[in-house]
XYZ file of C-alpha atoms in Angstrom:
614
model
C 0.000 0.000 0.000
C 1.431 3.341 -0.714
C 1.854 5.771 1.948
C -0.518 9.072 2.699
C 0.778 12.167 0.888
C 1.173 15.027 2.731
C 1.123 18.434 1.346
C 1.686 21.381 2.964
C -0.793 24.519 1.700
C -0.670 28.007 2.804
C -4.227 28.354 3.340
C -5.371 24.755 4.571
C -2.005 24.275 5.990
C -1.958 20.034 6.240
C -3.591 17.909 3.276
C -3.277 14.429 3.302
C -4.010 12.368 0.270
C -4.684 8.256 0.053
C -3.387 5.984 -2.186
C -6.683 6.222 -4.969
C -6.611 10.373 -4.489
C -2.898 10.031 -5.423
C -3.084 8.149 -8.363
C -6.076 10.793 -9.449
C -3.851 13.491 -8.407
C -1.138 11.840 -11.004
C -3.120 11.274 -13.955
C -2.201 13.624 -16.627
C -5.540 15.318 -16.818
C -5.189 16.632 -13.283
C -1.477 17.873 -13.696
C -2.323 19.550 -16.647
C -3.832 22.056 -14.331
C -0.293 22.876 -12.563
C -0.003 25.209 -15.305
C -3.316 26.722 -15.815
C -3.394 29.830 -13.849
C -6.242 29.650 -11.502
C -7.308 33.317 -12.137
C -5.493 33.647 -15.550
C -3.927 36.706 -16.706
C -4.523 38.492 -12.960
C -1.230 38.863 -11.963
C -1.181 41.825 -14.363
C -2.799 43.371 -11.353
C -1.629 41.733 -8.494
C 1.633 40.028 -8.833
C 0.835 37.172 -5.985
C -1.843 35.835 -8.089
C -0.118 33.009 -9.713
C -1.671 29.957 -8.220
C -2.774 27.418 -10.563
C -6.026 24.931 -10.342
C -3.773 22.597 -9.157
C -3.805 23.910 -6.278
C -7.508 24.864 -5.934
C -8.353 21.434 -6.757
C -6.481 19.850 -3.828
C -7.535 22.756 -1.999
C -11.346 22.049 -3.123
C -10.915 18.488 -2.220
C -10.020 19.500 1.324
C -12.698 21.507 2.137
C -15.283 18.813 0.934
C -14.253 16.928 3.212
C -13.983 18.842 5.812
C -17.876 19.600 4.780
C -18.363 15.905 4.837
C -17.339 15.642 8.066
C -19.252 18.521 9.638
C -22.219 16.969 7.834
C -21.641 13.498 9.471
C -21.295 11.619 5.825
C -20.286 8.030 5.649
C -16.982 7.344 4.810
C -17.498 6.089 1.079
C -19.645 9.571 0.926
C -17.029 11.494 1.946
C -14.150 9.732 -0.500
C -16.730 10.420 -3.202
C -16.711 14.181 -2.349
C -13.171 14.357 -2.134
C -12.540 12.991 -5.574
C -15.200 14.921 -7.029
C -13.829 18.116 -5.592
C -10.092 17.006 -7.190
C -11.535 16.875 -10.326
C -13.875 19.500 -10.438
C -11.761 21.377 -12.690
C -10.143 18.947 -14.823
C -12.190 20.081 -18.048
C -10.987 23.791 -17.165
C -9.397 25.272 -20.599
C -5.775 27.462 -20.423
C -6.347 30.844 -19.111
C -9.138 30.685 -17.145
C -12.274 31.271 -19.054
C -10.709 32.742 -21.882
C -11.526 30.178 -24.054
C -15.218 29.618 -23.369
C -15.949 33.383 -23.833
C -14.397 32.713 -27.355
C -17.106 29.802 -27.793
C -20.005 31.980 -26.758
C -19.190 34.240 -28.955
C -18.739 32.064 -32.126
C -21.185 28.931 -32.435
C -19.541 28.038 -35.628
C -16.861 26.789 -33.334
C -17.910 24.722 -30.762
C -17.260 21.074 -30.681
C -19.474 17.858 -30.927
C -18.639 15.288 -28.458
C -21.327 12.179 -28.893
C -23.852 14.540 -30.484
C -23.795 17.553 -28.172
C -22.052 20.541 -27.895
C -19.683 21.649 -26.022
C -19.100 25.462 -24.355
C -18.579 25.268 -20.909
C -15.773 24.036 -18.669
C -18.509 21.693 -16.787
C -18.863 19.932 -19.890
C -15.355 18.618 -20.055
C -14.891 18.025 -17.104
C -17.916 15.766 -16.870
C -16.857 13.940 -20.141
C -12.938 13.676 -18.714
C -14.320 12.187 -15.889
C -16.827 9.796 -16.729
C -15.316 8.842 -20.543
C -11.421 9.291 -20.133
C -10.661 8.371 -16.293
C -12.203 4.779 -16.335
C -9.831 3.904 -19.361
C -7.030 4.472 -17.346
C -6.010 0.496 -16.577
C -4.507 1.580 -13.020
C -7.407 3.688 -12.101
C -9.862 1.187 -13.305
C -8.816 -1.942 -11.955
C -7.999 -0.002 -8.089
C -11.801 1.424 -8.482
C -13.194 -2.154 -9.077
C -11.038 -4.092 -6.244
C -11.633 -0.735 -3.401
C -15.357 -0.303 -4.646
C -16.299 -3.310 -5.821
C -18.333 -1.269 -8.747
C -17.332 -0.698 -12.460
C -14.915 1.998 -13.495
C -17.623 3.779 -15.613
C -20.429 3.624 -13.254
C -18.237 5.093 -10.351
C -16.695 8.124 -12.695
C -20.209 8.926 -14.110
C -21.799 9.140 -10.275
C -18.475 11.384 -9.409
C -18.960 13.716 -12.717
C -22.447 14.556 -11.744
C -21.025 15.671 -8.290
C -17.944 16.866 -9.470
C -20.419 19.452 -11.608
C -22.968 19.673 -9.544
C -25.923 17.615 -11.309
C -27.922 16.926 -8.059
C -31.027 15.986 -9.780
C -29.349 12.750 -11.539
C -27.774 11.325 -8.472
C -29.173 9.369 -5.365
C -27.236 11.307 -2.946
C -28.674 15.347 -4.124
C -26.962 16.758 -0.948
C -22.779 15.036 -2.526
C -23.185 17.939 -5.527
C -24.414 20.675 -3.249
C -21.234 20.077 -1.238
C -18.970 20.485 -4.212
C -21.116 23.127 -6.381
C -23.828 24.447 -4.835
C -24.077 28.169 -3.437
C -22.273 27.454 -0.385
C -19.547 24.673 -1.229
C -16.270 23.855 -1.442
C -15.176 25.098 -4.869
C -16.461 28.742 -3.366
C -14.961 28.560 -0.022
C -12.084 27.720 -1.162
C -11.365 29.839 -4.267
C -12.885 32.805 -2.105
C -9.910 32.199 0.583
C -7.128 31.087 -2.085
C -7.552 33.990 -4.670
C -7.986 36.802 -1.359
C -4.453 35.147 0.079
C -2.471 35.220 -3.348
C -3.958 38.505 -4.337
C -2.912 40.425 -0.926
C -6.749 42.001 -1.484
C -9.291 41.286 1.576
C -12.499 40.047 0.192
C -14.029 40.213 3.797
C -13.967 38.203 6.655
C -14.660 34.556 5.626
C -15.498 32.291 9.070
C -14.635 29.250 7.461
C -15.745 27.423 10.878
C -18.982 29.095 11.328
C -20.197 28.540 7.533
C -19.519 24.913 7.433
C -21.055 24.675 10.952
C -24.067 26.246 10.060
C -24.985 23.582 7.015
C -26.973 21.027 7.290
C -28.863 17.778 5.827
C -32.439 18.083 5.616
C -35.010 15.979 3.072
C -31.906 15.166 1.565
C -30.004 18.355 0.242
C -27.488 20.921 2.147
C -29.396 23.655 3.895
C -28.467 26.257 6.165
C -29.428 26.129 9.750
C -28.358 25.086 13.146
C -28.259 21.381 14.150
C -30.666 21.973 17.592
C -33.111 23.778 15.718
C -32.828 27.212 17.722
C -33.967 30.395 16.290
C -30.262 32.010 17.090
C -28.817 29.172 15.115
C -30.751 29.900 12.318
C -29.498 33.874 12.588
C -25.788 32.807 12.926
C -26.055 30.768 9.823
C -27.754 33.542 7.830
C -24.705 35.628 9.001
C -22.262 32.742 7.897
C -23.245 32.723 4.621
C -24.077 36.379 4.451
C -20.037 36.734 4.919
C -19.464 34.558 2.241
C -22.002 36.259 -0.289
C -20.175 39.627 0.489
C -16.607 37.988 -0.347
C -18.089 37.210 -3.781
C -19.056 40.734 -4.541
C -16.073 41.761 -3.629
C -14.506 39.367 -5.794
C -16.040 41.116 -8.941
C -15.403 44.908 -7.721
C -11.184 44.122 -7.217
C -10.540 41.086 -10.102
C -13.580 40.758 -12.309
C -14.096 44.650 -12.872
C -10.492 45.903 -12.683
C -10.034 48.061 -15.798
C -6.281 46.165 -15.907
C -7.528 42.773 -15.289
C -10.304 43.420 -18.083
C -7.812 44.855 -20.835
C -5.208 41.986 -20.041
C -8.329 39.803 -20.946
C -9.510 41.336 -23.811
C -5.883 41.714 -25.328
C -5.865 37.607 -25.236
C -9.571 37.061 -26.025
C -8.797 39.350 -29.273
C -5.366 37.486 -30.279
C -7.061 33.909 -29.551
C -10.497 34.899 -32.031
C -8.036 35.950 -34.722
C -5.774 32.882 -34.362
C -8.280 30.605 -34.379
C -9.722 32.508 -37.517
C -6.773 31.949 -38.953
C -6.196 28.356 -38.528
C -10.153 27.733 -39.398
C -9.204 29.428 -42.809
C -6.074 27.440 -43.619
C -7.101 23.948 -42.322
C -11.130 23.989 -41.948
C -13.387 24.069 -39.578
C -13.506 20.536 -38.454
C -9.739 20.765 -37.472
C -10.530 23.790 -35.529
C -12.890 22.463 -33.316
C -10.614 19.308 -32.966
C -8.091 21.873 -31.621
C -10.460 23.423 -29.631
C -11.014 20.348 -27.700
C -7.572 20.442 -27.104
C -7.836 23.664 -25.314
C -9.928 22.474 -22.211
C -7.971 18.635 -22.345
C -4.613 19.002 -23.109
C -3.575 22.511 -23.726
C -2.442 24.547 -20.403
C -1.480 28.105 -20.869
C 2.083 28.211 -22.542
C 0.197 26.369 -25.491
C -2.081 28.535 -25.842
C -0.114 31.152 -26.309
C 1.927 29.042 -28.762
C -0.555 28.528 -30.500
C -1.920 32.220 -30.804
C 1.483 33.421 -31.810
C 1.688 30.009 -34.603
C -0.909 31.150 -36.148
C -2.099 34.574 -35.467
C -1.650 37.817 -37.681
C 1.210 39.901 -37.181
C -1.593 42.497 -35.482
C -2.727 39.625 -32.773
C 0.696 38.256 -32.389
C 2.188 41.790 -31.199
C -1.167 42.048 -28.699
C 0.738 38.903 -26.985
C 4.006 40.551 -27.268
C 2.470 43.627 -25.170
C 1.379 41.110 -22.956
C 4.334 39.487 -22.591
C 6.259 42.801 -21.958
C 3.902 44.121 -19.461
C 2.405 47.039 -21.915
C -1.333 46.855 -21.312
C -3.878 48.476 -23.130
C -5.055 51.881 -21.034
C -8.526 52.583 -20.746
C -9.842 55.419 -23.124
C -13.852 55.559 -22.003
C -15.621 53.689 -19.181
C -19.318 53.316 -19.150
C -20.586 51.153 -15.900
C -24.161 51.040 -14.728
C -24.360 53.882 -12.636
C -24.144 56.556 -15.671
C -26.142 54.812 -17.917
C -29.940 55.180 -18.025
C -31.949 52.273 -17.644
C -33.014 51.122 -21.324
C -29.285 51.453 -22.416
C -28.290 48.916 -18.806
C -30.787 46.243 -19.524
C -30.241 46.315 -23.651
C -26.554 45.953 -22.569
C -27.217 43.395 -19.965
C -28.949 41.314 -22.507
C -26.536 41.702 -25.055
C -23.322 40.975 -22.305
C -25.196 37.510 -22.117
C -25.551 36.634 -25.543
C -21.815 36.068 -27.057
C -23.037 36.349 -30.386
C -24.000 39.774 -30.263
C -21.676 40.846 -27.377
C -18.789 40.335 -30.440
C -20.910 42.217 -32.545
C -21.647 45.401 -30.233
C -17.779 44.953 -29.553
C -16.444 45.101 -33.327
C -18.919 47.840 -34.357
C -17.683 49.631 -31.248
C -14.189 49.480 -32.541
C -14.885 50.610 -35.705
C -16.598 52.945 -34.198
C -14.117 54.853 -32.047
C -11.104 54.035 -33.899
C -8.394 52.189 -33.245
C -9.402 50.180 -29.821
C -10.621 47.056 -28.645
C -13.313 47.024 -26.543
C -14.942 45.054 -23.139
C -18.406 44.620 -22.131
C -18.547 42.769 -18.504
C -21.466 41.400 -16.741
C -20.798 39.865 -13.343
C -22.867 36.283 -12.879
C -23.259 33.544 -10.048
C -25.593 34.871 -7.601
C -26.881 32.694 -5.071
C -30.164 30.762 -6.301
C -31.250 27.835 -4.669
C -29.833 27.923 -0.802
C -32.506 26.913 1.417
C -32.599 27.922 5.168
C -34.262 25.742 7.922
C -36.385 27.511 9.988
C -39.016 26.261 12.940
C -42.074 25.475 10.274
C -40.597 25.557 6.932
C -37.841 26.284 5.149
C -37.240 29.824 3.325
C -34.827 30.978 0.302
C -30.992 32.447 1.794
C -31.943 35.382 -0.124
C -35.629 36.082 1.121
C -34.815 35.644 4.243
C -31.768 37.823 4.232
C -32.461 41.507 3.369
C -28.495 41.994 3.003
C -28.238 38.981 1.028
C -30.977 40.362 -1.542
C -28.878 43.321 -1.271
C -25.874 41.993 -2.073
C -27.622 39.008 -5.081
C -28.833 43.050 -6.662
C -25.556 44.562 -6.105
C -23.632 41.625 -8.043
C -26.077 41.792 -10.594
C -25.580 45.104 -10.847
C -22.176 44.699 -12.050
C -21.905 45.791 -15.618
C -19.199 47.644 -17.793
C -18.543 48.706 -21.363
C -14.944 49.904 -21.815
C -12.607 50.688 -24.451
C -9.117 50.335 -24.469
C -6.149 51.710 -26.621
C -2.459 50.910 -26.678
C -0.689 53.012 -24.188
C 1.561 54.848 -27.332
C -1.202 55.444 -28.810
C -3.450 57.287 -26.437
C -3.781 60.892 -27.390
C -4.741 64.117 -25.167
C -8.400 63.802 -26.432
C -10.571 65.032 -23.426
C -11.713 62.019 -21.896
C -15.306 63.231 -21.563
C -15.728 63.409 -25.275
C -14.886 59.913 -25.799
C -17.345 59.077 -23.234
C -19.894 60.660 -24.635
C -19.387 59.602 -28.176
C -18.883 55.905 -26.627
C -22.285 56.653 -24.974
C -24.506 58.358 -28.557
C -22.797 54.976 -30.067
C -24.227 52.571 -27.680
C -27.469 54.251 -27.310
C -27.908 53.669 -31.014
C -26.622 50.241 -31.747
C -27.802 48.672 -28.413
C -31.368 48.309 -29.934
C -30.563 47.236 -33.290
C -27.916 44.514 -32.322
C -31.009 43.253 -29.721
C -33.377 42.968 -32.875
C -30.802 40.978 -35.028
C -30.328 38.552 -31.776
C -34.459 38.357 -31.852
C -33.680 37.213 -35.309
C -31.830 34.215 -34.655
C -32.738 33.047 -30.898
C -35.836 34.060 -28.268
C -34.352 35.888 -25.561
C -36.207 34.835 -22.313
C -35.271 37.494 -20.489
C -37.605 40.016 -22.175
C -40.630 37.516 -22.159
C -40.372 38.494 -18.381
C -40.126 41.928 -18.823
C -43.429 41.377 -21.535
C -44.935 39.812 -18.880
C -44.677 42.372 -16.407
C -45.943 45.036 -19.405
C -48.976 43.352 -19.680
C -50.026 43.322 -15.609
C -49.153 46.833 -16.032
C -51.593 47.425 -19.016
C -54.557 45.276 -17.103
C -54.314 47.347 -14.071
C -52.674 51.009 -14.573
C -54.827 53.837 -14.354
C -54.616 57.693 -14.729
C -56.147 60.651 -13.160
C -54.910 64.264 -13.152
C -52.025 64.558 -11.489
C -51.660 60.376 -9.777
C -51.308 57.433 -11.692
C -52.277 53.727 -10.238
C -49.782 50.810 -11.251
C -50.277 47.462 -10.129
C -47.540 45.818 -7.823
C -47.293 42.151 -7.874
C -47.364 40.162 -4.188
C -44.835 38.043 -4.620
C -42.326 36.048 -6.923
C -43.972 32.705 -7.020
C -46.648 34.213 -8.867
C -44.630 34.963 -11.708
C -43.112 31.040 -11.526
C -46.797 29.868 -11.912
C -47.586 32.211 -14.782
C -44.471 31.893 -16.801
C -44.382 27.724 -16.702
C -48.042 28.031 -17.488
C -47.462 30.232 -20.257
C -44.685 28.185 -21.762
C -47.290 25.695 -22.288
C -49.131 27.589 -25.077
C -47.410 27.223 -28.562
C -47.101 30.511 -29.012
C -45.070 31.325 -25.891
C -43.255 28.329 -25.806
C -39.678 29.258 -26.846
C -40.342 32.851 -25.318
C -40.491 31.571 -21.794
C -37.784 28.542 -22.643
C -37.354 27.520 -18.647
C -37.027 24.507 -17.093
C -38.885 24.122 -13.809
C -39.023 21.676 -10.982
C -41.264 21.147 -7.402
C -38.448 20.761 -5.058
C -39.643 23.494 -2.779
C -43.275 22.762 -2.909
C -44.288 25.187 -6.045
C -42.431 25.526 -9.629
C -39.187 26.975 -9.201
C -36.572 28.071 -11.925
C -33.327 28.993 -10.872
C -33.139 30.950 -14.426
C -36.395 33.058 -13.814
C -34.769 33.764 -10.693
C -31.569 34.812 -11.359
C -33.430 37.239 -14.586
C -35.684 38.852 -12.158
C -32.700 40.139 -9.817
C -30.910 41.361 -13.650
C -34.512 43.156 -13.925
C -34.187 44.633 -10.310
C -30.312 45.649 -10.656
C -30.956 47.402 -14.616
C -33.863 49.064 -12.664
C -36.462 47.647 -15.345
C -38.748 46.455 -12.256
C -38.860 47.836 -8.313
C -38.437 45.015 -5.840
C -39.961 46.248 -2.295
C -39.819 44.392 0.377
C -43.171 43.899 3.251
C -42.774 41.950 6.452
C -46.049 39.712 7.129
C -46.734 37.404 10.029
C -46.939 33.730 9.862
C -47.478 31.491 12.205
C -46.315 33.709 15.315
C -43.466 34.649 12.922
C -42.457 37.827 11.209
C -41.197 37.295 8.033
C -40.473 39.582 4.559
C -41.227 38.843 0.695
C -40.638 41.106 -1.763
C -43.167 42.547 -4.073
C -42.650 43.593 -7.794
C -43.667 46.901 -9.912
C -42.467 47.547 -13.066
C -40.774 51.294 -13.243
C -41.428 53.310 -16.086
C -38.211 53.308 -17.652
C -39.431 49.374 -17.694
C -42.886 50.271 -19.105
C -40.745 52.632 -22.102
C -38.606 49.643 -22.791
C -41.657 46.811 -22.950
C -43.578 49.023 -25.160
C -40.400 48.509 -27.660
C -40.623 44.877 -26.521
C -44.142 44.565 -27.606
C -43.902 46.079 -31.108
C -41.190 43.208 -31.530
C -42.996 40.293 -30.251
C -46.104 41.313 -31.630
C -48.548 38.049 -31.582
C -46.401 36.564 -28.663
C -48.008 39.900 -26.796
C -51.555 39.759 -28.135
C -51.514 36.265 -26.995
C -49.948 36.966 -22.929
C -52.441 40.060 -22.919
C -55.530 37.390 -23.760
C -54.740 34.638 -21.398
C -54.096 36.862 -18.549
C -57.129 38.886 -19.161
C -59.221 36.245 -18.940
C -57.696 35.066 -15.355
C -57.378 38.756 -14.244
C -59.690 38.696 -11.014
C -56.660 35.741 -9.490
C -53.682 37.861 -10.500
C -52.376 38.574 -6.750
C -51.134 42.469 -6.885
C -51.721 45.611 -4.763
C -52.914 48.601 -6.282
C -50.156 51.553 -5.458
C -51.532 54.962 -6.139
C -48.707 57.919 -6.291
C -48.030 61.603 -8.134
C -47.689 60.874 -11.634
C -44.312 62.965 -11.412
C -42.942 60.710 -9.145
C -43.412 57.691 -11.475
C -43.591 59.160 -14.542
C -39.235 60.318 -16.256
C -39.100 64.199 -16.668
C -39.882 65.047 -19.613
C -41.865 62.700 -21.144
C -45.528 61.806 -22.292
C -47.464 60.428 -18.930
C -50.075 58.642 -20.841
C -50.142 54.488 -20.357
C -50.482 52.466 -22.759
């Protein structure tokens, strides 16, 4: 038997890895990641951050079992986790998420593995795991002497934990520990990236988080194991810690103007390279190369490969990079000086890699010679549950700093261009701004309708949705106008699977819904609503209610009348998908649970513009 493996970590000090995690550890698709860069080209910014996925992997490993252990798993449980949590990453491509931003933003060029495609990270890992491990002879015949199980069997069940897939395994609460929205992977990227960095995310109580989850009906909630109402706070606070680490995270890495032109200088280089090589060998070889990128590749072949087969232009964007000489930025626009219409037709856009590349390229055209950066921050919180005495409650309902904090992360949105530093002329600053700004205002709309053309963008059947309570209900009088405010969010789950069901609506409201929490939920709708909320589309309020000798708050919904400007746009473009929400819900209008809010018209109603409703 081989002996434990110690490693020594600066932020979990003492790992010890078994025989089977050491032969993981070994295989080639896990070392690959000692040269991946776990944050990628960061150390632009902060020279400490030069840690690999390597070392997050072992690092995620440790902290699902240490998870495990607070959560009283069995033993086979918890050597399930820790695999899973080593090769959680394994499918991760050079430089981060370089790559995968490339894929979003050309379809042409995504690989077909078995019939599907491939874009995300996840998606390699999960075929690494359950495909390439169990051909590995050592691996395989160790799994079926230790386990007693076949190879394939045991990588599939660790895939779907590895990348979170709950729903497909036995065990729901295994994923959860590994990717859920308190896990391992978080915890311990949170603590890694704030220790390399030298930047303080916030105080992370490592102790008190993990304390404060639990097992109940089978998945990872938060709460307290005796069931006491202070238990319950302290967990809310544990997690509330680690929610304000993660916006953090976006404001000082994600959102640094240095971090984001260090990014766009390689995303440029790598579109044109690939370009290249798609034009001299095909476009079957390119995706075959591709492929290569998330499995083989780790980030010195990347950049071989850009400078193999990039243009001279691309190739000296790596040399820059290489010598330090980032691109400066020349005009910023972030959500806080852009009106509402322009943040949500942004917001949609940021989402959609297709257009993204083509607001991007027109942009560059556009102001000359740049290359330009839109950035939307993603990953808030979505399904943690919290125990309480009666019945259990969403993390972020029951949190009103959490629902701050899932608003301020959605928030997170900029447009920037950047120019080489020789380059950058004395050209008032505010004048690039605002011609960056008349630009954007004028394509923003126009690259949304050619995206209408080729795909149905969710998103704004909510926003149609909310347009057409607003048309049953408002009413004006001289001087007040009455808008309807909806009660709470699980109406709008009801409506919107129910409306998927009619042909018409069907690939507008394209969500997938499941009954896990006693009503239809949809992590998607979810996650949309808060983009609505942060781009300032719809008003979320909150009200406190009593139930069951309890107070407790829910937030209600209004659409604002920048929203009500930019459905009515909405509704001239989905014409019969309208007539057809306005019908149904007209005809169920007497059980539409909303509040009928009465206020000055000026107060609702932008400066400046016509007050009558549509």
């Amino acid at each position: 038997m081989q002996k434990p493996l110690i490693i020594h970590d600066p932020v979990h000090k003492t790992i010890i890895l078994d025989e089977f995690e050491q032969m993981v550890l070994n295989s080639r698709h896990v070392q690959r990641l000692r040269n991946i860069q776990q944050l990628g080209l960061v150390d632009y910014v902060y020279p400490g951050a030069n840690h690999t996925r390597f070392e997050h992997s072992i690092g995620t490993m440790h902290m699902a079992s240490v998870i495990g252990h607070s959560l009283s798993l069995e033993d086979e449980d918890i050597r399930r986790i820790r695999i899973a949590g080593l090769l959680h990453d394994v499918g991760h491509s050079a430089f981060s998420h370089a790559v995968e931003n490339v894929l979003k933003r050309n379809p042409q060029l995504q690989p077909v593995i078995e019939g599907k495609k491939f874009i995300k990270h996840e998606a390699f890992s999960k075929d690494i795991i359950s495909r390439r491990l169990p051909q590995d002879n050592y691996i395989a015949r160790y799994v079926e002497s230790e386990f007693g199980t076949d190879p394939f069997d045991f990588f599939d069940e660790i895939s779907k934990i590895a990348t979170g897939d709950a729903q497909s395994i036995s065990k729901p609460y295994l994923a959860q520990v590994i990717a859920g929205d308190v896990d391992a992977d978080r915890i311990d990227f949170l603590l890694r990236d704030s220790y390399h960095t030298g930047v303080s995310f916030g105080l992370i109580d490592v102790d008190q988080i993990i304390g404060s989850l639990i097992i109940k009906n089978g998945a990872v909630v938060l709460g307290s194991s005796d069931g006491s109402g202070y238990g319950s706070d302290m967990a809310l606070t544990a997690a509330e810690s680690l929610l304000i680490s993660r916006a953090h995270h976006y404001t000082a890495i994600i959102h640094n103007p240095k971090t984001q032109a260090a990014r766009v200088m390689l995303l440029y280089a790598l579109e044109d390279a690939l370009e290249q090589f798609k034009n001299k060998f095909g476009t079957d070889a390119v995706k075959d190369e591709i492929v290569c990128f998330f499995t083989e590749y780790n980030d010195s072949d990347l950049l071989s490969f850009i400078r193999s087969n990039a243009s001279e232009k691309s190739v000296s964007l790596i040399k820059d990079l290489r010598d330090g000489k980032l691109h400066v930025p020349v005009a910023r626009l972030s959500q806080k000086i852009l009106r509402p219409s322009t943040r949500m037709a942004l917001s949609t856009i940021a989402r959609h890699g297709v257009a993204t590349r083509r607001l991007e390229m027109r942009l560059a055209r556009e102001l000359g010679d740049v290359l330009v950066d839109l950035t939307v921050a993603s990953g808030v919180p979505k399904s943690m549950r919290i125990a309480m005495e009666n019945e259990d409650g969403f993390f972020y309902d029951e949190s009103a700093l959490a629902n701050g904090l899932v608003r301020a992360i959605s928030r997170q949105l900029s447009l920037t261009a950047f120019s080489h530093p020789e380059v950058v002329t004395n050209e008032d600053s505010a004048s690039v701004i605002s011609e960056l700004r008349r630009v954007v205002d004028d394509l923003s709309p126009r690259l949304l309708s050619f995206t209408r053309e080729d795909q149905y963008l969710p998103i704004e059947g909510i926003i149609l949705l909310f347009y057409a309570v607003h048309n049953l209900f408002a009413d004006e009088k001289p001087g007040f106008i009455s808008i309807p405010r909806l009660r709470h969010i699980t109406w709008l789950y009801r409506t919107i699977r129910e409306l998927s069901g009619f042909p018409k609506l069907k690939n507008l409201f394209d969500y997938s819904f499941h009954e896990m929490y006693g009503f239809p939920y949809c992590e998607k709708v979810f996650e949309d609503i808060q983009v609505l909320v942060a781009m300032g589309i719809v008003d979320e309020d909150l009200r406190y209610y009593e139930k069951d000798g309890r107070f407790r708050q829910s937030y209600e919904y209004v659409l604002t009348w920048e929203g009500v400007e930019y459905a009515g746009t909405l509704a001239d473009a989905y014409r019969l998908e309208f007539e057809e929400m306005m019908f149904h819900l007209s005809m169920v209008k007497h059980s539409i649970k909303r509040d009928i809010v009465t206020i000055p018209s000026n107060r609702y109603v932008s400066k400046k513009r016509p007050t009558g409703v549509k």
